[in-house]
Amino acid sequence: MRTQKMLNMKAVILTTTLSLSAILSGCASTQATNTPVQYKASGDLGTIIERADGAVSIVNTTTRTVEGRIEGLGDLSHASIVYSRDEQFAYVFGRDGGLTKVDILNQNIDKRVLQAGNSIGGAISQDGKLVAVSNYTPGGVKVFDAETLELVIDIPAIYTDENGEQKQSKTVGLVDAPGQRFVFSLFEGNETWIADFSEAATSSVSSPKITKLKNIGKQPYDALISPDGRYYIAGLFGQDGLALVDLWHPEKGSKHILPNYGKGEQRLPVYKMPHLEGWAVAGNYAFVPAVGRHEVLVIDMNDWTQVGTIPVYGQPVFVMSRPDAREIWVNFSFPKNDTLQMIDAESFELKKTLKPGKAVLHMEFTPRGEEVWVSVRDEDTVKVYNTATYEEITSLKALKPSGIFFTSRAHRIGL
């Protein structure tokens, strides 16, 4: 009996000791951490550029609410955004050359550099470790460490002009491509360059292997990459047609497609260059905005020939496929920029016209396409539409909104 009592007493003492240890351990852990880590999902977040104030609003696409606003991002008159793989950080490319890393969970500026005098957009690498910026002034492309925003390499876009002189070109149409590559075009140089960082990422050498495709066409002004990352297409401002590069076979060079489009015809004045990043793919067809025309072009991707022309309301700016590829949504440049039109991707016929308001600058689909968010700059509003019924669901206030970028872009090639 005495032995049993002693065993019971030892058990009580042991239990009490372990409990105290656990409590003390917990206290020590709490004291060491100081500030508990706050985790929050970011998959239904996004950002809206408010160009007049150099600010971005952080929005939630599930609750359709504005969750925060970050100012101090410089000139955002022509800004774009890419996201880190974990969807916590947005890299904002400002027109003034500013590159800002914004923490959209903690709603603050993590880092910011003024890397050039005038830039036109950027891209993030396949592994999320490099951020590249395309510059007008002084030209070329600069690549930064995505974590620290320290410069990794400056790639001057030097070309030889028709007089044999070497000059630096503006760069346009910068996109990320599979294989840890960046692809961009030289506006004055009439070239497309492929910067391959796959070897640089596995050694101490930071310089990429650069492939230069010359004489792609006159004055490439923007470019796009197919959703699978295989085809890079540059729009040409200096001549008719488009320049196509098969990134599976860059050794074959650039191919001039749609060479006769617009030949011998008078174009309308171009009030705003179309954004080719908004191109649409539905089935085997690509839908691209025509330059200086009230038309959307339909291209058969099997042989890259034009198979159709769809008359639309004005000069198209963004031509975007709904995520299910069933419809193509189009907005327009001034003075007809109060309108959206929807094209049936199967029949190529106009299906619906909406009038959201003055200066419809941008639209962004929710990841699975049940809604589209539309910035209406001159009404300081972002309107949300049901894409099945075309009814306006709600609207959010934003000061001179332009680009809308949801975090689902983090996992898509070329965005």
XYZ file of C-alpha atoms in Angstrom:
415
model
C 0.000 0.000 0.000
C 2.786 2.398 0.966
C 4.542 1.666 -2.292
C 1.364 2.432 -4.289
C 0.939 5.782 -2.452
C 4.507 6.738 -3.268
C 3.981 5.880 -6.930
C 0.812 7.980 -7.050
C 2.590 10.912 -5.410
C 5.466 10.674 -7.932
C 2.955 10.679 -10.766
C 1.302 13.844 -9.427
C 4.660 15.549 -9.046
C 5.717 14.519 -12.561
C 2.425 15.741 -14.089
C 2.668 19.054 -12.257
C 6.278 19.489 -13.338
C 5.456 18.796 -16.976
C 2.514 21.208 -16.861
C 4.656 23.963 -15.359
C 7.347 23.273 -17.951
C 4.803 23.530 -20.738
C 3.455 26.797 -19.359
C 6.942 28.232 -18.896
C 7.947 27.017 -22.365
C 4.908 28.695 -23.841
C 5.715 31.942 -22.039
C 9.304 31.826 -23.251
C 8.153 31.207 -26.807
C 5.743 34.111 -26.641
C 8.379 36.407 -25.212
C 10.913 35.421 -27.890
C 8.499 36.021 -30.738
C 7.338 39.443 -29.485
C 5.053 40.092 -32.436
C 2.948 37.080 -33.416
C 3.073 36.306 -37.114
C -0.213 37.184 -38.765
C -1.052 35.014 -41.728
C -3.655 35.980 -44.257
C -4.668 34.506 -47.562
C -3.901 36.618 -50.624
C -5.517 34.628 -53.444
C -8.536 36.880 -53.736
C -6.671 40.162 -53.453
C -5.700 42.601 -56.157
C -4.536 46.132 -56.796
C -5.942 49.110 -58.656
C -3.664 51.827 -60.004
C -4.856 55.304 -59.041
C -2.799 57.216 -61.555
C -3.509 60.789 -60.477
C -2.245 60.254 -56.920
C 0.613 57.817 -57.480
C -1.248 55.320 -55.317
C -2.593 51.777 -55.433
C -5.715 50.495 -53.732
C -5.715 46.952 -52.386
C -9.000 45.196 -53.087
C -10.664 41.906 -52.228
C -12.510 40.178 -55.076
C -14.613 37.992 -52.790
C -16.002 40.768 -50.603
C -15.704 43.360 -53.402
C -14.200 45.837 -50.968
C -11.198 48.147 -50.750
C -8.916 46.893 -47.976
C -6.245 49.546 -48.056
C -4.432 52.241 -50.015
C -0.712 52.872 -50.464
C 0.635 56.217 -51.672
C 4.058 57.496 -52.686
C 4.637 55.384 -55.789
C 5.587 58.217 -58.150
C 4.238 58.745 -61.660
C 1.745 55.980 -62.391
C 0.383 57.481 -65.614
C 1.342 54.280 -67.449
C 1.911 51.719 -64.739
C 1.791 47.951 -64.578
C 2.199 45.333 -61.865
C 3.510 41.777 -61.480
C 3.288 39.586 -58.388
C 5.633 37.430 -56.353
C 4.948 33.699 -56.359
C 3.486 33.811 -52.845
C 1.184 36.682 -53.865
C 2.371 38.849 -50.968
C 4.362 41.383 -52.976
C 3.330 43.506 -55.936
C 6.097 45.005 -58.089
C 4.858 48.323 -59.455
C 6.498 49.715 -62.604
C 5.999 53.499 -62.770
C 6.374 55.718 -65.798
C 9.030 57.784 -64.019
C 11.361 54.783 -63.799
C 10.320 53.902 -60.269
C 10.263 50.233 -59.267
C 8.340 49.719 -56.031
C 7.908 46.493 -54.083
C 4.603 46.728 -52.238
C 3.602 44.359 -49.428
C -0.119 43.951 -50.026
C -0.688 41.966 -46.819
C 0.922 44.448 -44.458
C -0.097 47.302 -46.754
C 3.209 49.141 -46.960
C 6.117 49.828 -49.287
C 8.760 47.161 -48.715
C 11.404 48.666 -51.038
C 11.609 51.243 -53.801
C 14.272 52.273 -56.344
C 14.291 54.908 -59.069
C 16.039 52.864 -61.732
C 15.614 54.969 -64.927
C 14.149 58.161 -66.295
C 11.212 56.660 -68.141
C 10.059 53.041 -68.093
C 7.266 51.180 -69.805
C 6.667 48.000 -67.831
C 8.283 44.897 -66.478
C 8.175 41.189 -65.849
C 9.083 38.634 -63.183
C 11.104 35.513 -63.926
C 9.808 31.954 -63.956
C 11.334 31.222 -60.539
C 10.200 34.538 -59.082
C 13.741 35.608 -58.175
C 14.364 38.261 -60.851
C 12.398 41.354 -61.827
C 13.139 43.007 -65.178
C 12.190 46.541 -66.222
C 11.860 47.849 -69.777
C 13.048 51.416 -70.251
C 12.493 54.239 -72.716
C 15.071 56.515 -71.077
C 17.912 55.702 -71.315
C 16.654 52.544 -73.025
C 17.561 48.937 -72.440
C 16.444 46.525 -69.727
C 17.551 46.377 -66.095
C 17.195 43.210 -64.023
C 16.858 43.278 -60.233
C 16.930 40.802 -57.358
C 13.255 40.328 -56.457
C 14.037 40.085 -52.750
C 16.312 43.097 -52.302
C 15.726 45.144 -55.479
C 19.506 45.281 -55.912
C 20.612 45.586 -59.547
C 21.667 42.225 -61.008
C 22.532 43.379 -64.526
C 21.964 46.299 -66.883
C 21.320 45.220 -70.484
C 21.801 48.229 -72.792
C 19.820 47.731 -75.994
C 22.619 48.750 -78.356
C 21.979 48.356 -82.062
C 23.695 49.463 -85.267
C 21.673 51.873 -87.381
C 21.615 52.121 -91.181
C 24.608 54.488 -91.097
C 26.706 52.019 -89.142
C 26.463 53.987 -85.898
C 25.778 52.297 -82.590
C 22.806 53.630 -80.648
C 20.700 52.617 -77.688
C 17.073 51.768 -78.316
C 13.888 52.065 -76.313
C 12.732 48.620 -75.286
C 9.123 47.460 -75.470
C 7.034 44.333 -75.104
C 9.023 42.845 -72.200
C 7.591 39.501 -71.062
C 8.727 36.503 -69.067
C 9.037 33.208 -70.908
C 9.544 29.583 -69.822
C 13.140 28.544 -69.236
C 14.002 31.507 -67.018
C 13.978 33.877 -69.990
C 12.947 37.471 -70.625
C 11.954 38.527 -74.154
C 11.729 42.127 -75.375
C 11.948 44.206 -78.555
C 13.935 47.276 -79.616
C 11.699 50.048 -80.961
C 14.368 51.891 -82.977
C 16.561 48.840 -83.465
C 13.873 46.663 -85.080
C 15.105 43.632 -83.143
C 13.807 41.101 -80.606
C 16.159 39.902 -77.875
C 15.900 36.795 -75.697
C 17.783 37.032 -72.379
C 18.275 33.520 -70.986
C 19.072 33.448 -67.248
C 18.869 29.659 -66.870
C 22.653 29.276 -66.637
C 23.152 32.474 -64.667
C 20.746 31.208 -62.035
C 22.863 28.114 -61.419
C 26.276 29.735 -61.137
C 27.969 32.846 -59.804
C 27.745 34.410 -63.237
C 24.865 36.882 -63.376
C 25.072 37.629 -67.095
C 22.426 35.966 -69.224
C 22.906 34.425 -72.644
C 21.372 36.887 -75.108
C 19.989 35.847 -78.492
C 19.416 38.759 -80.884
C 16.890 38.396 -83.698
C 17.494 41.213 -86.186
C 15.273 42.897 -88.777
C 12.002 41.651 -87.327
C 10.095 44.619 -88.817
C 9.884 48.379 -88.393
C 9.299 49.904 -84.974
C 7.904 47.144 -82.767
C 5.728 49.049 -80.285
C 4.425 46.314 -77.982
C 4.323 42.549 -77.798
C 2.560 39.601 -76.275
C 3.287 35.999 -75.476
C 0.880 33.099 -75.931
C -0.595 31.680 -72.712
C 1.601 28.580 -73.023
C 4.706 30.715 -73.455
C 5.625 29.395 -76.891
C 4.907 32.288 -79.264
C 6.080 35.897 -78.930
C 4.359 38.392 -81.235
C 5.416 42.007 -81.636
C 3.124 44.623 -83.140
C 4.779 46.836 -85.761
C 4.072 50.550 -85.853
C 6.324 51.329 -88.820
C 4.786 48.870 -91.250
C 1.848 46.548 -91.675
C 1.848 43.137 -90.092
C 3.219 41.505 -86.960
C 6.505 39.801 -86.071
C 6.241 36.234 -84.750
C 8.948 34.316 -82.863
C 8.565 30.631 -81.978
C 10.382 30.435 -78.636
C 10.655 26.665 -78.994
C 12.796 27.349 -82.093
C 14.340 30.809 -81.813
C 17.083 29.666 -84.198
C 14.507 30.011 -86.990
C 14.335 33.758 -86.398
C 11.335 36.013 -86.715
C 8.457 35.462 -89.108
C 6.469 38.345 -90.610
C 2.766 37.517 -90.394
C -0.311 39.301 -91.790
C 2.016 41.134 -94.253
C -0.752 42.499 -96.455
C -3.011 43.763 -93.759
C -3.841 47.450 -94.407
C -1.597 47.688 -97.448
C -2.488 50.696 -99.618
C -5.254 51.820 -97.292
C -5.467 55.004 -95.245
C -5.431 54.453 -91.515
C -7.359 56.558 -89.043
C -5.404 58.779 -86.633
C -4.153 56.607 -83.773
C -5.227 58.182 -80.473
C -3.869 55.390 -78.314
C -1.733 52.430 -79.225
C -3.434 49.113 -78.539
C -2.036 46.990 -75.747
C -1.082 43.649 -77.177
C -0.722 42.135 -73.714
C -4.484 42.067 -73.729
C -4.644 39.684 -76.652
C -7.108 36.847 -76.562
C -6.857 33.196 -77.491
C -9.971 31.095 -77.974
C -9.557 27.648 -79.430
C -7.132 27.881 -82.342
C -7.814 31.567 -82.894
C -6.053 34.667 -81.649
C -7.918 37.972 -81.498
C -5.761 41.088 -81.722
C -6.572 44.807 -81.933
C -6.030 46.459 -85.298
C -3.924 49.627 -85.280
C -5.829 52.727 -86.394
C -8.957 50.813 -87.347
C -12.320 50.006 -85.845
C -11.592 46.309 -86.124
C -10.470 43.218 -84.266
C -8.402 40.800 -86.320
C -8.853 37.041 -86.118
C -5.757 34.902 -86.697
C -5.662 31.153 -87.241
C -2.852 29.984 -84.968
C -2.268 26.869 -87.066
C -0.691 28.844 -89.905
C -0.790 32.417 -88.557
C -2.966 33.771 -91.336
C -5.766 36.265 -90.912
C -9.113 34.493 -91.232
C -11.459 37.222 -90.146
C -12.070 40.899 -89.426
C -14.665 41.926 -86.867
C -15.978 45.506 -87.120
C -16.274 47.070 -83.678
C -17.375 50.364 -82.140
C -14.017 52.179 -82.102
C -10.265 51.672 -82.140
C -9.682 48.741 -79.770
C -7.164 49.049 -76.939
C -7.527 45.842 -74.897
C -8.870 42.690 -76.548
C -9.235 40.088 -73.810
C -10.596 36.578 -73.633
C -12.931 35.705 -70.775
C -11.177 32.937 -68.782
C -13.489 30.296 -70.265
C -12.579 31.607 -73.772
C -16.269 31.814 -74.717
C -16.270 35.585 -75.265
C -13.832 38.295 -76.254
C -14.182 41.615 -74.412
C -12.971 44.850 -76.049
C -12.537 48.434 -74.864
C -11.692 51.456 -77.016
C -9.535 54.533 -77.292
C -10.691 58.172 -77.148
C -13.203 59.496 -78.185
C -15.170 56.248 -77.973
C -13.735 55.096 -74.684
C -17.041 54.938 -72.829
C -17.943 51.534 -74.235
C -17.291 47.808 -73.897
C -18.207 45.278 -76.543
C -18.351 41.507 -76.312
C -17.625 39.197 -79.267
C -18.819 35.597 -79.502
C -15.609 33.544 -79.820
C -17.329 30.902 -81.928
C -19.350 32.936 -84.448
C -17.120 36.075 -84.378
C -20.292 38.179 -84.046
C -20.888 41.075 -81.704
C -22.922 39.838 -78.781
C -23.368 42.749 -76.387
C -22.505 46.434 -75.880
C -22.165 48.113 -72.479
C -21.696 51.784 -71.569
C -19.865 51.789 -68.208
C -18.996 55.513 -68.391
C -16.344 57.991 -69.516
C -12.810 56.707 -70.061
C -12.988 52.946 -69.647
C -9.254 52.274 -69.360
C -8.893 48.703 -68.189
C -10.720 45.489 -67.321
C -9.729 42.468 -65.274
C -11.548 39.163 -64.932
C -11.801 37.349 -61.632
C -9.717 34.140 -61.863
C -12.560 31.922 -63.095
C -14.318 34.656 -65.020
C -17.656 35.030 -63.275
C -17.050 38.765 -62.866
C -15.106 41.507 -64.604
C -13.852 44.664 -62.921
C -13.760 47.781 -65.120
C -11.959 51.045 -64.352
C -13.894 54.151 -65.379
C -11.304 56.881 -64.964
C -13.343 60.043 -65.462
C -16.020 58.914 -63.021
C -13.478 57.895 -60.327
C -15.079 54.483 -60.209
C -14.364 50.791 -60.689
C -17.489 48.924 -61.754
C -18.020 45.191 -61.268
C -20.125 43.252 -63.782
C -21.577 39.756 -63.831
C -20.149 38.258 -67.034
C -23.131 35.920 -67.541
C -25.902 38.519 -67.218
C -23.857 41.685 -67.981
C -25.522 43.332 -64.985
C -23.586 45.749 -62.809
C -23.139 44.150 -59.393
C -21.468 46.969 -57.511
C -18.974 49.803 -57.835
C -16.006 51.000 -55.809
C -14.606 54.494 -55.501
C -11.064 55.052 -56.795
C -9.325 58.266 -57.832
C -8.673 58.208 -61.571
C -8.339 54.412 -61.734
C -6.470 52.784 -64.603
C -4.888 49.312 -64.424
C -6.477 46.541 -62.349
C -4.294 43.551 -61.423
C -5.484 40.509 -59.444
C -2.998 38.225 -57.677
C -3.989 35.245 -59.832
C -1.614 36.785 -62.388
C 1.254 35.473 -60.233
C 0.772 32.025 -61.729
C 0.321 32.897 -65.382
C 3.018 33.228 -68.051
C 3.545 36.696 -69.483
C 1.563 38.555 -66.822
